Amino acid sequence: MRRQFLIVISLCVALGGCAGRSVVQLVPEFAGIGENELVFVASTREYLDGEFTNQRLEGLDYLRFDVSVPPDRELGAVEPGRSGAPDPATEFLTTSADRLGNRSNFRSAIAAELSRRPANQREVMLFVHGYNTTFADGLYRTAQIRHDYDIPVVPVHYAWSSAGSVLGYAYDRDSVLFARDGLEQVITEITSIPGAELVLVAHSLGSSMTMEVLRQLSIGNRHDVLDRIAGVILLSPDVDINVFRTQARRIGDLPQPFFIFTSRRDRALQLSALITGQRNRLGTLGTADDVSEFDVTLIDVSQFRGGENDTMNHFTAASSPAMVELLSQVSLVNSSLENDPTQQLDLFQGTILTVSNATQIILAPQELLP
């Protein structure tokens, strides 16, 4: 028991050491220095004393932000704005913020933004953050994903009430349960916009919440909503494998495409497995055997390392410069698999394995390829 305790504490220290605590700094005078990203937000965090806290809000707060993505940074990196004198050349900052008031205004604002785009680019990316995340962390990460992948979507961030602390894992798991109904409401609002397509992107514990909400929609016979979801991407999902299998069976036909990013290097999920008494989490699967009955695609990124602020390799798909460069053409993945999933993808130069209904793609950096 003492040895297990020491392992947990040492991993917590390592995780805490790599996690910057960002704050939302409203600095309109810096607009135009970086590249602007418009991000809509639905939040279950209490707003107290001028900041979004980790306290749980009964209901939802709807907002929109202009986020400045700094010009001087490594691809995949999110250098958070901190209190004090900000540097717009290197730090993510907020240049405008507006409250939208209610869900009707939220839906109308997203619809207006979509209407400015071509009919074939009216897609919304809804990002659900993970464990140990502040409001600003999630806001800036949403902007970074949209910006670095250069995907033509309207980004929406679901900011649930994480404690934003390495020792807040139990609080975060309870907050996931607390925030399920809010996420269902946000998904329902977005899919009710005529012509809108929704892609769900969830990280870590956010993947657990996302699966729970898809299950809720199925139980509630909301197939009208499920049918409007154009894809699901689970990044480093902190989900018990047996729980995932039960959830997926209850959902039935999973939205397609359904991607699961995994890594055996993910030290944060190794810690989660230790805490929960499990050998593996969904995000550390090495093979597709345990999920072979489902129409899913596992993308194994174990041979990649996270970015400079991701020493735990817990957000490799978004933080690794090499990975971002590789996956910036992710829209080609599904069509390639549909054409012939048994063939090696020229896009990835990886290995493709098929196990029953599931497909696994094992990616390798270019320098490791023959």
mmCIF file of N, CA and C in Angstrom, residues 297-352:
data_model
loop_
_atom_site.group_PDB
_atom_site.id
_atom_site.type_symbol
_atom_site.label_atom_id
_atom_site.label_comp_id
_atom_site.label_asym_id
_atom_site.label_seq_id
_atom_site.Cartn_x
_atom_site.Cartn_y
_atom_site.Cartn_z
ATOM 1 N N THR A 297 -12.768 2.966 -35.130
ATOM 2 C CA THR A 297 -11.407 2.990 -35.640
ATOM 3 C C THR A 297 -10.484 3.461 -34.535
ATOM 4 N N LEU A 298 -9.574 2.587 -34.110
ATOM 5 C CA LEU A 298 -8.554 2.947 -33.127
ATOM 6 C C LEU A 298 -7.350 3.510 -33.866
ATOM 7 N N ILE A 299 -6.891 4.672 -33.424
ATOM 8 C CA ILE A 299 -5.689 5.270 -33.996
ATOM 9 C C ILE A 299 -4.628 5.266 -32.911
ATOM 10 N N ASP A 300 -3.654 4.381 -33.053
ATOM 11 C CA ASP A 300 -2.611 4.185 -32.045
ATOM 12 C C ASP A 300 -1.467 5.161 -32.309
ATOM 13 N N VAL A 301 -1.262 6.090 -31.372
ATOM 14 C CA VAL A 301 -0.215 7.103 -31.529
ATOM 15 C C VAL A 301 0.916 6.879 -30.526
ATOM 16 N N SER A 302 1.108 5.625 -30.104
ATOM 17 C CA SER A 302 2.095 5.303 -29.070
ATOM 18 C C SER A 302 3.520 5.682 -29.461
ATOM 19 N N GLN A 303 3.809 5.739 -30.757
ATOM 20 C CA GLN A 303 5.171 6.048 -31.190
ATOM 21 C C GLN A 303 5.443 7.546 -31.276
ATOM 22 N N PHE A 304 4.439 8.343 -30.907
ATOM 23 C CA PHE A 304 4.608 9.791 -30.876
ATOM 24 C C PHE A 304 4.667 10.264 -29.422
ATOM 25 N N ARG A 305 5.344 11.374 -29.224
ATOM 26 C CA ARG A 305 5.398 12.004 -27.907
ATOM 27 C C ARG A 305 4.582 13.285 -27.925
ATOM 28 N N GLY A 306 4.025 13.627 -26.743
ATOM 29 C CA GLY A 306 3.294 14.872 -26.630
ATOM 30 C C GLY A 306 4.216 16.061 -26.797
ATOM 31 N N GLY A 307 3.619 17.252 -26.909
ATOM 32 C CA GLY A 307 4.391 18.474 -27.066
ATOM 33 C C GLY A 307 5.126 18.844 -25.794
ATOM 34 N N GLU A 308 5.779 20.001 -25.827
ATOM 35 C CA GLU A 308 6.660 20.389 -24.730
ATOM 36 C C GLU A 308 5.910 20.592 -23.418
ATOM 37 N N ASN A 309 4.621 20.914 -23.469
ATOM 38 C CA ASN A 309 3.828 21.073 -22.251
ATOM 39 C C ASN A 309 2.981 19.840 -21.953
ATOM 40 N N ASP A 310 3.272 18.737 -22.632
ATOM 41 C CA ASP A 310 2.491 17.512 -22.465
ATOM 42 C C ASP A 310 3.439 16.352 -22.183
ATOM 43 N N THR A 311 4.172 16.451 -21.084
ATOM 44 C CA THR A 311 5.157 15.422 -20.760
ATOM 45 C C THR A 311 4.518 14.105 -20.362
ATOM 46 N N MET A 312 3.204 14.123 -20.050
ATOM 47 C CA MET A 312 2.505 12.888 -19.697
ATOM 48 C C MET A 312 1.974 12.152 -20.940
ATOM 49 N N ASN A 313 2.156 12.767 -22.130
ATOM 50 C CA ASN A 313 1.642 12.181 -23.376
ATOM 51 C C ASN A 313 0.135 11.933 -23.300
ATOM 52 N N HIS A 314 -0.579 12.846 -22.656
ATOM 53 C CA HIS A 314 -2.012 12.661 -22.455
ATOM 54 C C HIS A 314 -2.859 13.414 -23.489
ATOM 55 N N PHE A 315 -2.216 14.210 -24.352
ATOM 56 C CA PHE A 315 -2.970 14.929 -25.368
ATOM 57 C C PHE A 315 -2.178 14.935 -26.666
ATOM 58 N N THR A 316 -1.556 13.776 -26.965
ATOM 59 C CA THR A 316 -0.621 13.685 -28.078
ATOM 60 C C THR A 316 -1.236 14.120 -29.396
ATOM 61 N N ALA A 317 -2.491 13.755 -29.641
ATOM 62 C CA ALA A 317 -3.111 14.051 -30.933
ATOM 63 C C ALA A 317 -3.192 15.544 -31.205
ATOM 64 N N ALA A 318 -3.251 16.370 -30.149
ATOM 65 C CA ALA A 318 -3.365 17.808 -30.332
ATOM 66 C C ALA A 318 -2.097 18.561 -29.977
ATOM 67 N N SER A 319 -1.224 17.969 -29.126
ATOM 68 C CA SER A 319 -0.060 18.707 -28.646
ATOM 69 C C SER A 319 1.233 18.384 -29.395
ATOM 70 N N SER A 320 1.341 17.202 -30.001
ATOM 71 C CA SER A 320 2.558 16.810 -30.700
ATOM 72 C C SER A 320 2.643 17.513 -32.052
ATOM 73 N N PRO A 321 3.695 18.298 -32.310
ATOM 74 C CA PRO A 321 3.813 18.947 -33.615
ATOM 75 C C PRO A 321 3.780 17.963 -34.776
ATOM 76 N N ALA A 322 4.475 16.839 -34.619
ATOM 77 C CA ALA A 322 4.495 15.839 -35.691
ATOM 78 C C ALA A 322 3.109 15.248 -35.923
ATOM 79 N N MET A 323 2.375 15.023 -34.822
ATOM 80 C CA MET A 323 1.043 14.450 -34.950
ATOM 81 C C MET A 323 0.071 15.437 -35.591
ATOM 82 N N VAL A 324 0.130 16.695 -35.172
ATOM 83 C CA VAL A 324 -0.748 17.711 -35.764
ATOM 84 C C VAL A 324 -0.469 17.834 -37.260
ATOM 85 N N GLU A 325 0.800 17.835 -37.606
ATOM 86 C CA GLU A 325 1.164 17.922 -39.024
ATOM 87 C C GLU A 325 0.589 16.746 -39.801
ATOM 88 N N LEU A 326 0.661 15.562 -39.209
ATOM 89 C CA LEU A 326 0.204 14.347 -39.873
ATOM 90 C C LEU A 326 -1.311 14.306 -39.999
ATOM 91 N N LEU A 327 -1.992 14.692 -38.925
ATOM 92 C CA LEU A 327 -3.448 14.555 -38.896
ATOM 93 C C LEU A 327 -4.192 15.773 -39.424
ATOM 94 N N SER A 328 -3.471 16.748 -39.914
ATOM 95 C CA SER A 328 -4.140 17.937 -40.436
ATOM 96 C C SER A 328 -4.983 17.609 -41.660
ATOM 97 N N GLN A 329 -4.772 16.411 -42.241
ATOM 98 C CA GLN A 329 -5.581 15.956 -43.368
ATOM 99 C C GLN A 329 -6.529 14.840 -42.930
ATOM 100 N N VAL A 330 -6.981 14.906 -41.670
ATOM 101 C CA VAL A 330 -7.777 13.815 -41.106
ATOM 102 C C VAL A 330 -9.064 13.554 -41.871
ATOM 103 N N SER A 331 -9.554 14.552 -42.611
ATOM 104 C CA SER A 331 -10.780 14.353 -43.377
ATOM 105 C C SER A 331 -10.623 13.269 -44.433
ATOM 106 N N LEU A 332 -9.372 12.956 -44.791
ATOM 107 C CA LEU A 332 -9.140 11.920 -45.794
ATOM 108 C C LEU A 332 -9.195 10.516 -45.222
ATOM 109 N N VAL A 333 -9.145 10.401 -43.899
ATOM 110 C CA VAL A 333 -9.044 9.079 -43.285
ATOM 111 C C VAL A 333 -10.244 8.214 -43.617
ATOM 112 N N ASN A 334 -11.437 8.733 -43.377
ATOM 113 C CA ASN A 334 -12.628 7.914 -43.533
ATOM 114 C C ASN A 334 -12.808 7.448 -44.972
ATOM 115 N N SER A 335 -12.589 8.360 -45.940
ATOM 116 C CA SER A 335 -12.756 7.962 -47.335
ATOM 117 C C SER A 335 -11.723 6.915 -47.728
ATOM 118 N N SER A 336 -10.509 7.022 -47.176
ATOM 119 C CA SER A 336 -9.484 6.027 -47.475
ATOM 120 C C SER A 336 -9.884 4.656 -46.953
ATOM 121 N N LEU A 337 -10.435 4.632 -45.733
ATOM 122 C CA LEU A 337 -10.845 3.365 -45.145
ATOM 123 C C LEU A 337 -12.011 2.755 -45.913
ATOM 124 N N GLU A 338 -12.922 3.607 -46.362
ATOM 125 C CA GLU A 338 -14.080 3.103 -47.103
ATOM 126 C C GLU A 338 -13.654 2.493 -48.426
ATOM 127 N N ASN A 339 -12.616 3.057 -49.045
ATOM 128 C CA ASN A 339 -12.169 2.539 -50.335
ATOM 129 C C ASN A 339 -11.566 1.148 -50.190
ATOM 130 N N ASP A 340 -10.658 0.979 -49.247
ATOM 131 C CA ASP A 340 -10.048 -0.331 -49.026
ATOM 132 C C ASP A 340 -9.297 -0.315 -47.697
ATOM 133 N N PRO A 341 -9.952 -0.715 -46.601
ATOM 134 C CA PRO A 341 -9.331 -0.639 -45.292
ATOM 135 C C PRO A 341 -8.174 -1.620 -45.096
ATOM 136 N N THR A 342 -7.985 -2.541 -46.033
ATOM 137 C CA THR A 342 -6.891 -3.509 -45.871
ATOM 138 C C THR A 342 -5.576 -2.973 -46.426
ATOM 139 N N GLN A 343 -5.649 -1.873 -47.158
ATOM 140 C CA GLN A 343 -4.455 -1.330 -47.774
ATOM 141 C C GLN A 343 -3.803 -0.287 -46.875
ATOM 142 N N GLN A 344 -2.505 -0.160 -47.015
ATOM 143 C CA GLN A 344 -1.777 0.829 -46.244
ATOM 144 C C GLN A 344 -2.148 2.218 -46.747
ATOM 145 N N LEU A 345 -2.399 3.144 -45.818
ATOM 146 C CA LEU A 345 -2.774 4.496 -46.192
ATOM 147 C C LEU A 345 -1.539 5.298 -46.602
ATOM 148 N N ASP A 346 -1.560 5.844 -47.802
ATOM 149 C CA ASP A 346 -0.470 6.718 -48.209
ATOM 150 C C ASP A 346 -0.405 7.938 -47.303
ATOM 151 N N LEU A 347 -1.564 8.363 -46.813
ATOM 152 C CA LEU A 347 -1.621 9.547 -45.954
ATOM 153 C C LEU A 347 -0.812 9.349 -44.687
ATOM 154 N N PHE A 348 -0.919 8.191 -44.074
ATOM 155 C CA PHE A 348 -0.289 7.965 -42.779
ATOM 156 C C PHE A 348 0.962 7.097 -42.850
ATOM 157 N N GLN A 349 1.062 6.275 -43.892
ATOM 158 C CA GLN A 349 2.161 5.324 -43.943
ATOM 159 C C GLN A 349 2.235 4.512 -42.655
ATOM 160 N N GLY A 350 1.072 4.123 -42.159
ATOM 161 C CA GLY A 350 1.009 3.333 -40.940
ATOM 162 C C GLY A 350 0.569 1.922 -41.245
ATOM 163 N N THR A 351 0.315 1.161 -40.196
ATOM 164 C CA THR A 351 -0.149 -0.218 -40.329
ATOM 165 C C THR A 351 -1.626 -0.274 -40.011
ATOM 166 N N ILE A 352 -2.402 -0.953 -40.845
ATOM 167 C CA ILE A 352 -3.841 -1.064 -40.634
ATOM 168 C C ILE A 352 -4.189 -2.519 -40.348
#
